PDB file of C-alpha atoms and ligand atoms in Angstrom:
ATOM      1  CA  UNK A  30     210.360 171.031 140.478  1.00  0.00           C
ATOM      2  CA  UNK A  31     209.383 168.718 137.760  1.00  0.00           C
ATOM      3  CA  UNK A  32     207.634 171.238 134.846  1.00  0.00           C
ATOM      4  CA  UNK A  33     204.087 170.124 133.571  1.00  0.00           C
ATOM      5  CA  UNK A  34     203.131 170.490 130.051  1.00  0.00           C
ATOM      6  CA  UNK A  35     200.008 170.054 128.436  1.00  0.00           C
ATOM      7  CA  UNK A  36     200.164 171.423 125.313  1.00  0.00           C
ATOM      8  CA  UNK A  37     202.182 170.343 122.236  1.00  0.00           C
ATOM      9  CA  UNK A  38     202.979 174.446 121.172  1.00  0.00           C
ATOM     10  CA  UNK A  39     204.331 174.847 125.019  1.00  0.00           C
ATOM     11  CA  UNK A  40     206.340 171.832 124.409  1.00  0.00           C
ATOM     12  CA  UNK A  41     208.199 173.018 121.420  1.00  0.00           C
ATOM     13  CA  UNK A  42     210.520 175.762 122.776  1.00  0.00           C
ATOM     14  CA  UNK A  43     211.565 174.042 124.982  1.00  0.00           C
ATOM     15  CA  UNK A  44     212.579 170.979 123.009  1.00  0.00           C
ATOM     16  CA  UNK A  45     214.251 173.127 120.573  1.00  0.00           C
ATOM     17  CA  UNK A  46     215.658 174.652 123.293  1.00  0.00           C
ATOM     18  CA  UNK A  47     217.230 171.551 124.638  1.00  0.00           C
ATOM     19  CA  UNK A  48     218.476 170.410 121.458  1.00  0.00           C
ATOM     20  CA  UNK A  49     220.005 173.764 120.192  1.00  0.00           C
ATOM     21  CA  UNK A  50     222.101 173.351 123.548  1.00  0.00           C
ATOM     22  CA  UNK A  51     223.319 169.364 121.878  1.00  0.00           C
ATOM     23  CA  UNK A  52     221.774 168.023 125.055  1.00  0.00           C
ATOM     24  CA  UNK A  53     220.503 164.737 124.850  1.00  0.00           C
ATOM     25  CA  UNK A  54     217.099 163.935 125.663  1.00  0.00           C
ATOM     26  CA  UNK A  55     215.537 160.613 127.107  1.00  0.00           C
ATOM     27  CA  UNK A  56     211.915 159.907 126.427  1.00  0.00           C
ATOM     28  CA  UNK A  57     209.820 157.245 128.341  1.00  0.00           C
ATOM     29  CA  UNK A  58     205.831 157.213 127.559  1.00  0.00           C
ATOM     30  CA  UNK A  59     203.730 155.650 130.519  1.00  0.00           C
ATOM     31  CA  UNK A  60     200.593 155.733 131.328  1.00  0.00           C
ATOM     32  CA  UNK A  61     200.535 156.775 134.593  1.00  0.00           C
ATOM     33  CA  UNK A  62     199.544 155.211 138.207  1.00  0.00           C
ATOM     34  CA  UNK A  63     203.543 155.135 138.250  1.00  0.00           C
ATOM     35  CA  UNK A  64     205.408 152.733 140.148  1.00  0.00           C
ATOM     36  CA  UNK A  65     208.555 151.173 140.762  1.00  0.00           C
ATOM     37  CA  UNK A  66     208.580 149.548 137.613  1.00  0.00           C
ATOM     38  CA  UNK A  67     207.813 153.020 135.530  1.00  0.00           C
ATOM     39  CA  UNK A  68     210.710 154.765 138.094  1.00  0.00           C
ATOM     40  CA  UNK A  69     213.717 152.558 137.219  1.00  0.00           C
ATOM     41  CA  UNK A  70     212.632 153.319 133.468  1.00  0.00           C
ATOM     42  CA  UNK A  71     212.733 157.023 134.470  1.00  0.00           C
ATOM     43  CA  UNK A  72     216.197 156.593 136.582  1.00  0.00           C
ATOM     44  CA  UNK A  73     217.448 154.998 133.430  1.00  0.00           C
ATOM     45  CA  UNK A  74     216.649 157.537 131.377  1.00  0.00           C
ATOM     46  CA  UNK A  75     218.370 159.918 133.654  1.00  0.00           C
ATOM     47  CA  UNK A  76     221.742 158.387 134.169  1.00  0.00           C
ATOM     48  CA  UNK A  77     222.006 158.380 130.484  1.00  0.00           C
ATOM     49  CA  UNK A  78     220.718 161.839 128.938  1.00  0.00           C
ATOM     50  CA  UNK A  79     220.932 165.645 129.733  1.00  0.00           C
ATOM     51  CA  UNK A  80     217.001 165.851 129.805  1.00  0.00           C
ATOM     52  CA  UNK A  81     214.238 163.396 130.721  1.00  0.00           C
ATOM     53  CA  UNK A  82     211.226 163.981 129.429  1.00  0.00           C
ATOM     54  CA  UNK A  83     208.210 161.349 130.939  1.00  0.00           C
ATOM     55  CA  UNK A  84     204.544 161.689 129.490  1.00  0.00           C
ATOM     56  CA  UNK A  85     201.454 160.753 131.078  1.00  0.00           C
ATOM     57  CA  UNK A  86     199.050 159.522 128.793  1.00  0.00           C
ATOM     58  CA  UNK A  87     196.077 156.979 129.267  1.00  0.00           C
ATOM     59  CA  UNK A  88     195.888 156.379 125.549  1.00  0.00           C
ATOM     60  CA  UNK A  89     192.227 155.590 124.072  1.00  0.00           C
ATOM     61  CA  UNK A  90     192.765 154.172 121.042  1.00  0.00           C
ATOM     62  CA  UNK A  91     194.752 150.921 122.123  1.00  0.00           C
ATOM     63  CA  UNK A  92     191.666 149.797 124.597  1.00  0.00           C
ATOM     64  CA  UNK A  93     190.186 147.596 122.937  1.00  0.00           C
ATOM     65  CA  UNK A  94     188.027 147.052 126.161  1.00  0.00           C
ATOM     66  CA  UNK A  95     185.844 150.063 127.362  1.00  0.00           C
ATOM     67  CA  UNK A  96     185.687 148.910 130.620  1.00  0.00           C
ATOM     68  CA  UNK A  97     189.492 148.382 130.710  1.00  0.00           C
ATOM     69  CA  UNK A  98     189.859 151.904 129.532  1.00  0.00           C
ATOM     70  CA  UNK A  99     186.981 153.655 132.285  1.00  0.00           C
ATOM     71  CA  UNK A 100     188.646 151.605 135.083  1.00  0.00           C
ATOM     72  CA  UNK A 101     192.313 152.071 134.517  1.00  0.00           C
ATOM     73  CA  UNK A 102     194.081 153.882 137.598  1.00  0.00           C
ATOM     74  CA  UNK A 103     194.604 157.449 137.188  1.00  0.00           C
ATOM     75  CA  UNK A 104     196.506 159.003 140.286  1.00  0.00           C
ATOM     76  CA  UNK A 105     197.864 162.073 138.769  1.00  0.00           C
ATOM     77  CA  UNK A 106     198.673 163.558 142.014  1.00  0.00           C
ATOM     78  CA  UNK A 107     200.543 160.606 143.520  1.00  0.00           C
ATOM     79  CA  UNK A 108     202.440 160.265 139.922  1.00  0.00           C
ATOM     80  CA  UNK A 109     203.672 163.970 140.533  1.00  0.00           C
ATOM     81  CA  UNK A 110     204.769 163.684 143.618  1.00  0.00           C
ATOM     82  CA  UNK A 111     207.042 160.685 143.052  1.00  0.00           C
ATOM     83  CA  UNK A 112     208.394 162.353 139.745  1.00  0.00           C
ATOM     84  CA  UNK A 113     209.226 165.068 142.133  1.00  0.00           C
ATOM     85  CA  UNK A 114     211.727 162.809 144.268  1.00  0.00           C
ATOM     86  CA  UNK A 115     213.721 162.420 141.184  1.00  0.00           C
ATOM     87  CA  UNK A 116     215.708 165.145 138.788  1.00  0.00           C
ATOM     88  CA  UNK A 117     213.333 164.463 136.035  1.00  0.00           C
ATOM     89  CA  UNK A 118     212.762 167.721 133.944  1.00  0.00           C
ATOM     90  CA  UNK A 119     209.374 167.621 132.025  1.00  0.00           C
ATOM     91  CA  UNK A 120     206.273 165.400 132.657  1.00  0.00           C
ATOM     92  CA  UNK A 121     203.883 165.619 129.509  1.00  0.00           C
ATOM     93  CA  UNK A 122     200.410 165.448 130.373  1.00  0.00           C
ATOM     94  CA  UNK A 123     197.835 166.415 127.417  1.00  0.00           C
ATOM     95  CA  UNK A 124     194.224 165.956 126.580  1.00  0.00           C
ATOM     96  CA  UNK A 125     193.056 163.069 124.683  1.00  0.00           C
ATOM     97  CA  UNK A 126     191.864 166.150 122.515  1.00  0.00           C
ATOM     98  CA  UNK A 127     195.709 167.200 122.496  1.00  0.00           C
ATOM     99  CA  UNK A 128     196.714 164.049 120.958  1.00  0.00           C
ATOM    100  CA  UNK A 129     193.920 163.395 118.765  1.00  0.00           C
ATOM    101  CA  UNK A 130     192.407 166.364 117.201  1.00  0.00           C
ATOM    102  CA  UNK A 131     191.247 164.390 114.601  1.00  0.00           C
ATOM    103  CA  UNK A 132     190.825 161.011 114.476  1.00  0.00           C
ATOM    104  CA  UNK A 133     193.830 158.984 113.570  1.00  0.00           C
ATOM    105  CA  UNK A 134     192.799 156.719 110.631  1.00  0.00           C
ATOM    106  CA  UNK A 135     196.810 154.890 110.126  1.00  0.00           C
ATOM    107  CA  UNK A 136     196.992 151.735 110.275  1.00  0.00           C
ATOM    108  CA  UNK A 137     200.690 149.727 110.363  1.00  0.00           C
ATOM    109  CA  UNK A 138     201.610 146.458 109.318  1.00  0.00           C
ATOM    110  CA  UNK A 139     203.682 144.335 112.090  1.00  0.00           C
ATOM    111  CA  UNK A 140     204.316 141.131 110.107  1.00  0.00           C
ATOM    112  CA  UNK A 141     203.772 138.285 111.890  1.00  0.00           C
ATOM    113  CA  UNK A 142     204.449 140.524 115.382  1.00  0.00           C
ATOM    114  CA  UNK A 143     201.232 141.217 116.504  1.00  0.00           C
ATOM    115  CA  UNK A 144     199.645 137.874 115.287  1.00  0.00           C
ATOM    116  CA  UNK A 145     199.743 136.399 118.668  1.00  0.00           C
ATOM    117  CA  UNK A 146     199.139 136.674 121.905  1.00  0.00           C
ATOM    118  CA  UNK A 147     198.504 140.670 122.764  1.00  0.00           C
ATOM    119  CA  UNK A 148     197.890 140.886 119.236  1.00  0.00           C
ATOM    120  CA  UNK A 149     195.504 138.562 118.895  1.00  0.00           C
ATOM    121  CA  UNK A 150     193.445 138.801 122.092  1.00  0.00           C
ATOM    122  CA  UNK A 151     193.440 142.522 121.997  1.00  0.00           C
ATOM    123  CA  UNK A 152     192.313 143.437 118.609  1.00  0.00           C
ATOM    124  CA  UNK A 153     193.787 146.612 117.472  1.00  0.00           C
ATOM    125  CA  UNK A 154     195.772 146.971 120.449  1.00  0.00           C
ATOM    126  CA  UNK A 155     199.155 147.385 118.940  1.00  0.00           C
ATOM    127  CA  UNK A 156     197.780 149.897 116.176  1.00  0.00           C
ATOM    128  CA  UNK A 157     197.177 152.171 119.063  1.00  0.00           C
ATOM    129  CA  UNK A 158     200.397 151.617 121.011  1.00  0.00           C
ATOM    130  CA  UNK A 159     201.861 152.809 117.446  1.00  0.00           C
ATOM    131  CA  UNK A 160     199.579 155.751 116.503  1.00  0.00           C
ATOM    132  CA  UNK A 161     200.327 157.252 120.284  1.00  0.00           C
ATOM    133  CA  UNK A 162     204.088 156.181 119.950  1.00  0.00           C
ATOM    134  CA  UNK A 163     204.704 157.607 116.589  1.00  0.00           C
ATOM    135  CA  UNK A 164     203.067 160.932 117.981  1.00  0.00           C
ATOM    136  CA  UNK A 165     205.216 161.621 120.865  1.00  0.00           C
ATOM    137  CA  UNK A 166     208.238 160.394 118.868  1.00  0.00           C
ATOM    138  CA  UNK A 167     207.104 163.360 116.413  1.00  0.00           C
ATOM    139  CA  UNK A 168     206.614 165.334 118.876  1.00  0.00           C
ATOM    140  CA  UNK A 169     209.499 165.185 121.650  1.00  0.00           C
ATOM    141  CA  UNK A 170     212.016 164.052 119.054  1.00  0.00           C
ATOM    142  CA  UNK A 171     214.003 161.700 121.835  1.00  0.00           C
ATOM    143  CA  UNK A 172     217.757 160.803 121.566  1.00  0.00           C
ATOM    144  CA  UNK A 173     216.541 157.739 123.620  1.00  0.00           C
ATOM    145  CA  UNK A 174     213.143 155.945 124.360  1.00  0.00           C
ATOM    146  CA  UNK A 175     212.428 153.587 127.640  1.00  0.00           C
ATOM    147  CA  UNK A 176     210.030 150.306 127.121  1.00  0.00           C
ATOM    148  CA  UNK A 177     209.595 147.803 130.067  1.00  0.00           C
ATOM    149  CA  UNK A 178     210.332 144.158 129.161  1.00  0.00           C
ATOM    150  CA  UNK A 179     207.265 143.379 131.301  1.00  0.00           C
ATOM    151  CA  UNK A 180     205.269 143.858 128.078  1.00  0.00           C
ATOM    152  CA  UNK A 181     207.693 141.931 125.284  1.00  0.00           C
ATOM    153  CA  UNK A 182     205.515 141.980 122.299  1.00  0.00           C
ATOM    154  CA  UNK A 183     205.232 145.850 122.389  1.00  0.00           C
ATOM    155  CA  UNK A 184     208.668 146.043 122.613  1.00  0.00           C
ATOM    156  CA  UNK A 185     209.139 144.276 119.359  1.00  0.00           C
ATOM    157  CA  UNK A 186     206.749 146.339 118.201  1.00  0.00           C
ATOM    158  CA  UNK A 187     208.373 149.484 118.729  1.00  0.00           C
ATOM    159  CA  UNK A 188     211.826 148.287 117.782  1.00  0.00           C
ATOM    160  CA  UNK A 189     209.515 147.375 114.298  1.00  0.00           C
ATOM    161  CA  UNK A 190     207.980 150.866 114.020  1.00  0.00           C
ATOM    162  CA  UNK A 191     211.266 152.402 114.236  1.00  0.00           C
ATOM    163  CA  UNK A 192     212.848 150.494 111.992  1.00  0.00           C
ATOM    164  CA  UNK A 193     210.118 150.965 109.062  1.00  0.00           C
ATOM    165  CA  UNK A 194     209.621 154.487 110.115  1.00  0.00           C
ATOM    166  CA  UNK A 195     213.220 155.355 110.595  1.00  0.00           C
ATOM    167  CA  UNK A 196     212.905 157.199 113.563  1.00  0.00           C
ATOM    168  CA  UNK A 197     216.363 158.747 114.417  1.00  0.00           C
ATOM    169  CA  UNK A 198     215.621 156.883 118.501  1.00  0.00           C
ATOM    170  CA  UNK A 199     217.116 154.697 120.179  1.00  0.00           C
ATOM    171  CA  UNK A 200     214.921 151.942 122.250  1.00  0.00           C
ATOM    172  CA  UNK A 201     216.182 151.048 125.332  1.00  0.00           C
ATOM    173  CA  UNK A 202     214.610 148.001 126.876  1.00  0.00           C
ATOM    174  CA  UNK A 203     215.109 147.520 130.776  1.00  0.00           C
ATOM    175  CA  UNK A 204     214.149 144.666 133.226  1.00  0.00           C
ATOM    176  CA  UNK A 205     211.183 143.604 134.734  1.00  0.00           C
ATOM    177  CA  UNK A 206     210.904 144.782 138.096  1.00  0.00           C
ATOM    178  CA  UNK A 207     208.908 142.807 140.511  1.00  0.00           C
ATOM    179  CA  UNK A 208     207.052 142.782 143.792  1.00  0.00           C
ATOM    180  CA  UNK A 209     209.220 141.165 146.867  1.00  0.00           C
ATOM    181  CA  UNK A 210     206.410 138.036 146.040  1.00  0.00           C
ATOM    182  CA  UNK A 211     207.350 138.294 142.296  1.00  0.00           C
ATOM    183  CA  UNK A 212     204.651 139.387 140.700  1.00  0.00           C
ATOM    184  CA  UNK A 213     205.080 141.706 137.843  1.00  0.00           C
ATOM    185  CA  UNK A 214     204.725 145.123 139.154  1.00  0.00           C
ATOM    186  CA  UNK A 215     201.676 146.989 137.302  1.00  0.00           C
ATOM    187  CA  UNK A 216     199.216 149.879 137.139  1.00  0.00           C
ATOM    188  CA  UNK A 217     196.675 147.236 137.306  1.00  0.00           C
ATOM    189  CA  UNK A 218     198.017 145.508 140.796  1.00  0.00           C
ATOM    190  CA  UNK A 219     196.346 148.455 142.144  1.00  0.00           C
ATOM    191  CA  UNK A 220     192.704 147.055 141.102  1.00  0.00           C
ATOM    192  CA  UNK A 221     193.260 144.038 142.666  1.00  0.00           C
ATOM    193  CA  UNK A 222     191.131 142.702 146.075  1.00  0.00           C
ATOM    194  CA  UNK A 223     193.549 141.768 148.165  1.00  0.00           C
ATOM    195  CA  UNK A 224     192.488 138.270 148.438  1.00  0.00           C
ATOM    196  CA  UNK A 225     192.858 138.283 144.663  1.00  0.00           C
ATOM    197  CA  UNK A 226     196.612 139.994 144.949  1.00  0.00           C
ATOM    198  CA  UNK A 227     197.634 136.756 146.868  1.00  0.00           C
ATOM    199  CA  UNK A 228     196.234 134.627 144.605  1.00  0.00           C
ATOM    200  CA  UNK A 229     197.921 136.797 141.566  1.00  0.00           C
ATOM    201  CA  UNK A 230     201.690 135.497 143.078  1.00  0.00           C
ATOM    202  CA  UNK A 231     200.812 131.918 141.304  1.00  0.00           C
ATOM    203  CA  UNK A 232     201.485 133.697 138.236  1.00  0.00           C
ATOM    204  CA  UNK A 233     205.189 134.771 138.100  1.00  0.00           C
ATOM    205  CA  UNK A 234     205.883 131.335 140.521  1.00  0.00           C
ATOM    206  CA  UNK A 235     204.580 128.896 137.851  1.00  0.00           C
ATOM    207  CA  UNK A 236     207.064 131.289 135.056  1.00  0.00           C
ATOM    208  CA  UNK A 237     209.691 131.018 137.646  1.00  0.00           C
ATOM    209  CA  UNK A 238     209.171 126.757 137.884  1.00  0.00           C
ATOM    210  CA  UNK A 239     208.652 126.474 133.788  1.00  0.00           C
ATOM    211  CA  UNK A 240     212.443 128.189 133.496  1.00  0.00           C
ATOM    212  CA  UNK A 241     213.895 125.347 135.540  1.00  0.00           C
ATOM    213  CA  UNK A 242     212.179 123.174 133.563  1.00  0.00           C
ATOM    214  CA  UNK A 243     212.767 124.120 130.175  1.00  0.00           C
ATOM    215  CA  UNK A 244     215.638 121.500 128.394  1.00  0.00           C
ATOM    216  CA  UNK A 245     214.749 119.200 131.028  1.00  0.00           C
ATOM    217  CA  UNK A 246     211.084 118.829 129.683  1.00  0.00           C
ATOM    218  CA  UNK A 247     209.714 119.048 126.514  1.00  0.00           C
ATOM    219  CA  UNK A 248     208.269 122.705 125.141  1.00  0.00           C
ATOM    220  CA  UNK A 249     204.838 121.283 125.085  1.00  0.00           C
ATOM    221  CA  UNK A 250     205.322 120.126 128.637  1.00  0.00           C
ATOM    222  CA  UNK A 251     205.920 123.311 129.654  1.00  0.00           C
ATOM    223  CA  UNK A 252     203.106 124.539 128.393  1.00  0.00           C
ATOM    224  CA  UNK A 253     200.751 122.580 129.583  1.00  0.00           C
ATOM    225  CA  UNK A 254     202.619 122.869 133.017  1.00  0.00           C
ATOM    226  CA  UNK A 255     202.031 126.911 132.807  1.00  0.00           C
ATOM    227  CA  UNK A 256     198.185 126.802 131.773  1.00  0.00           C
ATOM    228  CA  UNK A 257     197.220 124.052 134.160  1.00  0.00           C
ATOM    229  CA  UNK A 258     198.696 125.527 137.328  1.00  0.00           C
ATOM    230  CA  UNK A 259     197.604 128.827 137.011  1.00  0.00           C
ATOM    231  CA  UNK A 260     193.478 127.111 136.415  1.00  0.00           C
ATOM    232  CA  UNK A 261     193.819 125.284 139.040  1.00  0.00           C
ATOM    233  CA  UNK A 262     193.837 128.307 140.994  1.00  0.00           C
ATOM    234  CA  UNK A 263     190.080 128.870 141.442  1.00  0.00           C
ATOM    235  CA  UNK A 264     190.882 132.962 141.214  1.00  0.00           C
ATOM    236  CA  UNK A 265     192.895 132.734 137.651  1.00  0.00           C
ATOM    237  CA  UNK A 266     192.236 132.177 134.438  1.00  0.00           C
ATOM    238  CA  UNK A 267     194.988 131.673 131.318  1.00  0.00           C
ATOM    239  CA  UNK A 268     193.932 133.982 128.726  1.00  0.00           C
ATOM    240  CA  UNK A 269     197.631 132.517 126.403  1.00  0.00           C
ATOM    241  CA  UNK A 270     200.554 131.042 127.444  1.00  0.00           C
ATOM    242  CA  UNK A 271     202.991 131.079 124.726  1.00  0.00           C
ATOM    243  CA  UNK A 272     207.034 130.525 124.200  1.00  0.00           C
ATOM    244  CA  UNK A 273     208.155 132.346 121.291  1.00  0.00           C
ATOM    245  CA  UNK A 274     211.405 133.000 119.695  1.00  0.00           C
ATOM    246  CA  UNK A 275     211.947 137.069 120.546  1.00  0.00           C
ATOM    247  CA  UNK A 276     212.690 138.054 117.139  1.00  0.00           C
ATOM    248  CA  UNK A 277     209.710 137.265 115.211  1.00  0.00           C
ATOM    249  CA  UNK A 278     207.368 135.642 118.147  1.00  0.00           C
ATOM    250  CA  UNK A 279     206.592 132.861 116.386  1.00  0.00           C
ATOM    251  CA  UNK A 280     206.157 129.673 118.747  1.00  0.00           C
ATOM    252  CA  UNK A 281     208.980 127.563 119.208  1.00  0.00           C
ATOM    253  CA  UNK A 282     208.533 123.782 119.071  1.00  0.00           C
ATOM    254  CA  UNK A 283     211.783 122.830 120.371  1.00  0.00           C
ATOM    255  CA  UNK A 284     214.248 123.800 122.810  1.00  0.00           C
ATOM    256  CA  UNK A 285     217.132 123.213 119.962  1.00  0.00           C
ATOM    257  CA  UNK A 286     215.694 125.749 118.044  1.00  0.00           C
ATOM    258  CA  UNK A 287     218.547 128.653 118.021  1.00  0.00           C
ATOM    259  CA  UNK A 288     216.819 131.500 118.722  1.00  0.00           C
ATOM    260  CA  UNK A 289     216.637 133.776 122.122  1.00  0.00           C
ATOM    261  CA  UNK A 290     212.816 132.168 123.918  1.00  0.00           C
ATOM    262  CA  UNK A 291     210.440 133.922 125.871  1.00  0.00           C
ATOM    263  CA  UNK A 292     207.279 132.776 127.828  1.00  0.00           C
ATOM    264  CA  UNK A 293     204.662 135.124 127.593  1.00  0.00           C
ATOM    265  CA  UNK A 294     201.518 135.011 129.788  1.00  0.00           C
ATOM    266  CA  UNK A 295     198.304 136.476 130.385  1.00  0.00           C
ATOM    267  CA  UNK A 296     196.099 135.705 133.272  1.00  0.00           C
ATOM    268  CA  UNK A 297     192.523 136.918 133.800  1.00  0.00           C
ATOM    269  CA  UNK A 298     191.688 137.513 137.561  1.00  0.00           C
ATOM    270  CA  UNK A 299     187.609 138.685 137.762  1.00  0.00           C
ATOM    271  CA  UNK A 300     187.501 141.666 135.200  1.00  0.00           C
ATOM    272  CA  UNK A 301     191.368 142.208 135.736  1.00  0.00           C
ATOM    273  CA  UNK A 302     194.565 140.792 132.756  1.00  0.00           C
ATOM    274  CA  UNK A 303     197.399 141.047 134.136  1.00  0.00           C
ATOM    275  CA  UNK A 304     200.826 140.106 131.580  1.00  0.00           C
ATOM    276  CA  UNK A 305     203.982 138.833 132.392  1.00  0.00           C
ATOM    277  CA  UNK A 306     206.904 136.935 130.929  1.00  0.00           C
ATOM    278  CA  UNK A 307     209.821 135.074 131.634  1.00  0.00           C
ATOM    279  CA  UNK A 308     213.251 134.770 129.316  1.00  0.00           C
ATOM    280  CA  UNK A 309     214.398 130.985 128.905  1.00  0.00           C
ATOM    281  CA  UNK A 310     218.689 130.602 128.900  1.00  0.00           C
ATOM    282  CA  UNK A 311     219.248 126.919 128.180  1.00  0.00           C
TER     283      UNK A 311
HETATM  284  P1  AMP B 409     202.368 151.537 131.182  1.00  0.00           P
HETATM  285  O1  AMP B 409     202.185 152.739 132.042  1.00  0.00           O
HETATM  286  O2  AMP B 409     201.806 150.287 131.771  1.00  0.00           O
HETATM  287  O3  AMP B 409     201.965 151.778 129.750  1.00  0.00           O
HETATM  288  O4  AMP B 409     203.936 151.277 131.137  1.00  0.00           O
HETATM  289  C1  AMP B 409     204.832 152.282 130.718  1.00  0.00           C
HETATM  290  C2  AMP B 409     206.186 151.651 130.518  1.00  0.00           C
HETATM  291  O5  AMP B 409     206.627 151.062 131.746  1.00  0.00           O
HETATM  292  C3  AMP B 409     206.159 150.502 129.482  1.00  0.00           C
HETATM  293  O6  AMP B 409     207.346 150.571 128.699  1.00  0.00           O
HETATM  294  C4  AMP B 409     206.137 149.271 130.352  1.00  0.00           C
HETATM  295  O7  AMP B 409     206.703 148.151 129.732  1.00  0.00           O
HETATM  296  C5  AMP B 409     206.985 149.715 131.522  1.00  0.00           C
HETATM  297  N1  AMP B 409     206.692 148.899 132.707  1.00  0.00           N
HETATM  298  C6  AMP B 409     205.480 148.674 133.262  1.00  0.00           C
HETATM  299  N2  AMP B 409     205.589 147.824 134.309  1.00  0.00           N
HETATM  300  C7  AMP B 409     206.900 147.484 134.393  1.00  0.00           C
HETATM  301  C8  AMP B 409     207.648 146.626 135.253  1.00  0.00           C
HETATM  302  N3  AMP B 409     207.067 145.934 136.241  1.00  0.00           N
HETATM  303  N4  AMP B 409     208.977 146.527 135.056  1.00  0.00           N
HETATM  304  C9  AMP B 409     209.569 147.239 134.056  1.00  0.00           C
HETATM  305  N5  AMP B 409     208.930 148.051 133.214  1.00  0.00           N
HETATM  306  C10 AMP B 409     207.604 148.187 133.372  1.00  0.00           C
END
């Protein structure tokens, strides 16, 4: 049985614990309403160290929406009993009081990383990614940390915060996993009607079309190719479409331009974003 732990002082032992022992430990910070996407971070994590160590944690201070925040899935129950079917060891699962017994006043400087896109729609978004990251990096002291690719920019982010911070971790990104349809799997799928989950499919189709286009048509092109397809669908609404180099993000002009490109998206359905992104190999 997977052990539950609340409280920071219950979570210390044991960590030392693990580490006096040179085990490895493998960290990957979710926010519950878990689901395949969340499990093949998890079954990474467990191939690779001696101890996994998942936290559950519907973080406050990067909602910039209140709404967003109130509404957001929380299926504790269900999350336990899938962490059950696998050999993970610890599932951390404090008290918004836990993690903040004080206000957190830091602030962090990204560059030009969180200029853009999640950066720029979500004010102050990324600033809490980091103050909640930072925290359980302090706190569970992982060998190895677990980010989706589904959300790119906080990737970068991370790698960022680790860099300037020198956290002794090492970030391992893994794949996108999608539904059988292709749509990005997320916690937020769940909030979906389900005449609004079939209309939510346009969104990874038109990222799947703008790959086989890219070289053959101009980045612009693209673009506009992305935004218009998703309006047209009377459901959907483009909140950014962007390609961006994935070092910096800054948007790419050309498809000459050396560096690695990513399409990033964000799609407004009713009072639901949804995010997803596609890598372009010319
Ligand atoms: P969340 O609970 O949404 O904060 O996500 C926790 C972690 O799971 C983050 O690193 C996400 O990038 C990752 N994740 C969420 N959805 C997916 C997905 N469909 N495929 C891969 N990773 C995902």
């Amino acid at each position: 049985m997977i052990q539950v732990i609340e409280h920071i002082r219950e979570l210390d032992p044991m960590n030392r614990n693990l580490r006096e022992n040179g085990r490895t430990i493998g960290f990957v910070p979710t926010m519950g309403a878990l689901h395949e996407g969340h499990l093949s971070l998890i079954k990474n994590s467990i191939e690779n160290n001696d101890a996994t160590v998942v936290s559950i944690f519907v973080n406050p201070t990067q909602f910039n929406d209140q709404n967003d925040l109130l509404n957001y899935p929380r299926t504790l129950d269900d999350d336990l009993k899938l962490l059950n079917t696998l050999k993970c060891d610890i599932v951390f699962v404090p008290s918004v009081k836990e993690m903040y017994p004080e206000k957190d006043t830091r602030v962090f400087n990204f560059g030009t990383l969180d200029k853009i896109m999640e950066g720029k729609h979500r004010p102050g978004h990324f600033i809490g990614v980091a103050q909640i990251v930072s925290k359980f990096f302090n706190i569970i002291q992982p060998d190895k940390a677990y980010f989706g690719q589904k959300d790119f920019q906080q990737l970068a982010i991370i790698k960022k915060l680790v860099t300037d911070y020198n956290y002794p971790v090492e970030i391992i990104p893994c794949p996108i996993i999608r539904e059988n349809d292709g749509l990005a799997m997320s916690s937020r799928n769940r909030l979906l009607s389900s005449e609004q989950r079939k209309h939510a499919t346009l969104i990874s189709q038109a990222l799947f079309n703008a790959q086989k286009m890219a070289g053959i048509n101009s980045v612009q092109n693209v673009i506009d190719y992305v935004v218009s397809t998703i309006n047209n669908d009377p459901l959907l609404e483009t909140e950014y479409f962007e390609i961006v180099d994935s070092n910096q993000l800054l948007p790419v002009k050309s498809w000459d331009e050396p560096s690695f490109k990513v399409g990033c998206v964000a799609v407004k359905i009713g009072e639901i974003r949804l995010i997803d992104n596609i890598n372009f190999i010319l």
